């Protein structure tokens, strides 16, 4: 069973719109979360990390974390065509095993 | 930025063949990881290591061996390659509980 589940599988938003992506872990040993972005044909690059309950904002990107429910979400406001990519949620446990979900494919339409 | 170099970038082999994928990081990171990524999917952890001589089992280890010869070098070995191992392989490095830095990937085809 996959330890990190992401939804939706795919998402289409208009340019300038808001994209909201979700991620939940089924492993109670998980303690840290990251969001990675992977453009087509490229390797993943870390976008944002969140380790404590609450919210973190960096420019147009905001992440939330609820450690009790092991749920994190990523919100992209004023979405741009260059934001079109595969967004991967990752979680790590105390043994530094880092697991990824299957990703959300985001398409921003001009 | 952290540098992780994978080789080869592309590899074609036949069923039953022997393949070694190489990864080198020059950032003095303790942890190194091997993942596979199949079309339309996320990354699945094969093996990882926290230092030279150490090996930890990931989620999909069957058919794969790995060896960490130095802090810089981590190898993935497929001794009897099968078509189900056709995939895109990524190596990554990190310090403990920190950001993963990925190599450019190796595309492997097993015919």
Tab-separated table of N, CA and C in Angstrom, chain B residues 32-83:
chain	number	residue	atom	x	y	z
B	32	UNK	N	22.074	8.886	0.449
B	32	UNK	CA	21.879	8.749	-0.992
B	32	UNK	C	20.756	7.754	-1.236
B	33	UNK	N	19.985	8.014	-2.303
B	33	UNK	CA	18.775	7.244	-2.573
B	33	UNK	C	18.711	6.848	-4.041
B	34	UNK	N	18.116	5.696	-4.293
B	34	UNK	CA	17.760	5.295	-5.652
B	34	UNK	C	16.244	5.147	-5.743
B	35	UNK	N	15.654	5.809	-6.756
B	35	UNK	CA	14.225	5.727	-7.021
B	35	UNK	C	14.013	5.287	-8.474
B	36	UNK	N	12.852	4.728	-8.729
B	36	UNK	CA	12.415	4.530	-10.105
B	36	UNK	C	11.114	5.291	-10.318
B	37	UNK	N	10.940	5.776	-11.552
B	37	UNK	CA	9.735	6.522	-11.891
B	37	UNK	C	9.190	5.968	-13.183
B	38	UNK	N	7.969	5.461	-13.119
B	38	UNK	CA	7.306	4.951	-14.298
B	38	UNK	C	6.317	5.993	-14.804
B	39	UNK	N	6.030	5.915	-16.090
B	39	UNK	CA	5.246	6.947	-16.769
B	39	UNK	C	3.991	7.301	-15.995
B	40	UNK	N	3.832	8.595	-15.721
B	40	UNK	CA	2.626	9.062	-15.049
B	40	UNK	C	2.583	8.789	-13.566
B	41	UNK	N	3.683	8.311	-13.008
B	41	UNK	CA	3.682	7.979	-11.584
B	41	UNK	C	4.750	8.740	-10.831
B	42	UNK	N	4.650	8.650	-9.528
B	42	UNK	CA	5.652	9.264	-8.669
B	42	UNK	C	6.888	8.397	-8.586
B	43	UNK	N	7.675	8.651	-7.551
B	43	UNK	CA	8.940	7.963	-7.365
B	43	UNK	C	8.778	6.843	-6.339
B	44	UNK	N	9.322	5.694	-6.662
B	44	UNK	CA	9.283	4.581	-5.718
B	44	UNK	C	10.704	4.262	-5.245
B	45	UNK	N	10.847	4.154	-3.933
B	45	UNK	CA	12.156	3.990	-3.316
B	45	UNK	C	12.649	2.553	-3.463
B	46	UNK	N	13.845	2.402	-4.038
B	46	UNK	CA	14.417	1.072	-4.243
B	46	UNK	C	15.351	0.716	-3.083
B	47	UNK	N	16.417	1.516	-2.926
B	47	UNK	CA	17.363	1.358	-1.826
B	47	UNK	C	17.861	2.732	-1.415
B	48	UNK	N	18.392	2.821	-0.194
B	48	UNK	CA	19.057	4.042	0.212
B	48	UNK	C	20.182	3.714	1.180
B	49	UNK	N	21.002	4.715	1.480
B	49	UNK	CA	22.192	4.496	2.296
B	49	UNK	C	22.505	5.738	3.098
B	50	UNK	N	23.000	5.545	4.308
B	50	UNK	CA	23.396	6.707	5.111
B	50	UNK	C	24.903	6.844	5.263
B	51	UNK	N	25.656	6.069	4.487
B	51	UNK	CA	27.100	6.248	4.508
B	51	UNK	C	27.804	5.105	3.801
B	52	UNK	N	29.086	5.254	3.604
B	52	UNK	CA	29.866	4.220	2.921
B	52	UNK	C	29.699	2.888	3.624
B	53	UNK	N	29.413	1.843	2.831
B	53	UNK	CA	29.249	0.497	3.352
B	53	UNK	C	27.874	0.194	3.900
B	54	UNK	N	27.006	1.213	4.006
B	54	UNK	CA	25.665	1.006	4.549
B	54	UNK	C	24.651	0.849	3.434
B	55	UNK	N	23.648	-0.004	3.642
B	55	UNK	CA	22.564	-0.169	2.677
B	55	UNK	C	21.266	-0.397	3.427
B	56	UNK	N	20.230	0.323	3.030
B	56	UNK	CA	18.903	0.164	3.601
B	56	UNK	C	17.914	-0.211	2.492
B	57	UNK	N	16.962	-1.066	2.839
B	57	UNK	CA	15.994	-1.548	1.856
B	57	UNK	C	14.859	-0.543	1.710
B	58	UNK	N	14.448	-0.309	0.465
B	58	UNK	CA	13.325	0.585	0.198
B	58	UNK	C	12.029	-0.186	0.021
B	59	UNK	N	11.121	0.379	-0.755
B	59	UNK	CA	9.800	-0.229	-0.952
B	59	UNK	C	9.752	-1.263	-2.061
B	60	UNK	N	10.601	-1.114	-3.070
B	60	UNK	CA	10.566	-2.010	-4.233
B	60	UNK	C	11.969	-2.561	-4.505
B	61	UNK	N	12.551	-3.324	-3.571
B	61	UNK	CA	13.941	-3.767	-3.718
B	61	UNK	C	14.149	-4.997	-4.589
B	62	UNK	N	13.077	-5.758	-4.871
B	62	UNK	CA	13.237	-7.039	-5.557
B	62	UNK	C	13.868	-6.856	-6.930
B	63	UNK	N	14.926	-7.635	-7.188
B	63	UNK	CA	15.617	-7.584	-8.469
B	63	UNK	C	16.722	-6.548	-8.523
B	64	UNK	N	16.924	-5.837	-7.423
B	64	UNK	CA	17.948	-4.784	-7.382
B	64	UNK	C	18.910	-5.025	-6.220
B	65	UNK	N	20.190	-4.787	-6.498
B	65	UNK	CA	21.180	-4.690	-5.432
B	65	UNK	C	21.768	-3.285	-5.502
B	66	UNK	N	22.344	-2.850	-4.394
B	66	UNK	CA	22.979	-1.535	-4.385
B	66	UNK	C	24.224	-1.616	-3.527
B	67	UNK	N	25.166	-0.734	-3.832
B	67	UNK	CA	26.367	-0.678	-3.025
B	67	UNK	C	26.858	0.758	-2.913
B	68	UNK	N	27.196	1.159	-1.696
B	68	UNK	CA	27.721	2.511	-1.437
B	68	UNK	C	29.199	2.318	-1.118
B	69	UNK	N	30.045	2.608	-2.086
B	69	UNK	CA	31.477	2.324	-1.942
B	69	UNK	C	32.218	3.427	-1.193
B	70	UNK	N	31.768	4.664	-1.365
B	70	UNK	CA	32.366	5.819	-0.680
B	70	UNK	C	31.224	6.759	-0.300
B	71	UNK	N	31.526	7.842	0.378
B	71	UNK	CA	30.457	8.790	0.673
B	71	UNK	C	29.894	9.382	-0.616
B	72	UNK	N	30.730	9.475	-1.650
B	72	UNK	CA	30.314	10.100	-2.908
B	72	UNK	C	29.569	9.172	-3.849
B	73	UNK	N	29.859	7.874	-3.822
B	73	UNK	CA	29.428	6.967	-4.885
B	73	UNK	C	28.424	5.916	-4.416
B	74	UNK	N	27.333	5.821	-5.181
B	74	UNK	CA	26.258	4.863	-4.873
B	74	UNK	C	25.865	4.199	-6.186
B	75	UNK	N	25.904	2.857	-6.219
B	75	UNK	CA	25.652	2.119	-7.445
B	75	UNK	C	24.389	1.277	-7.302
B	76	UNK	N	23.662	1.155	-8.404
B	76	UNK	CA	22.493	0.279	-8.450
B	76	UNK	C	22.768	-0.828	-9.456
B	77	UNK	N	22.608	-2.093	-9.024
B	77	UNK	CA	22.950	-3.235	-9.857
B	77	UNK	C	21.704	-4.053	-10.178
B	78	UNK	N	21.543	-4.346	-11.473
B	78	UNK	CA	20.507	-5.261	-11.923
B	78	UNK	C	21.239	-6.445	-12.531
B	79	UNK	N	21.227	-7.576	-11.827
B	79	UNK	CA	22.054	-8.707	-12.277
B	79	UNK	C	21.372	-9.581	-13.320
B	80	UNK	N	20.068	-9.629	-13.308
B	80	UNK	CA	19.307	-10.378	-14.318
B	80	UNK	C	18.135	-9.478	-14.722
B	81	UNK	N	18.419	-8.533	-15.604
B	81	UNK	CA	17.425	-7.514	-15.931
B	81	UNK	C	16.181	-8.142	-16.561
B	82	UNK	N	15.027	-7.573	-16.206
B	82	UNK	CA	13.769	-8.038	-16.790
B	82	UNK	C	13.031	-6.840	-17.388
B	83	UNK	N	12.123	-7.083	-18.355
B	83	UNK	CA	11.392	-5.967	-18.980
B	83	UNK	C	10.643	-5.096	-17.968
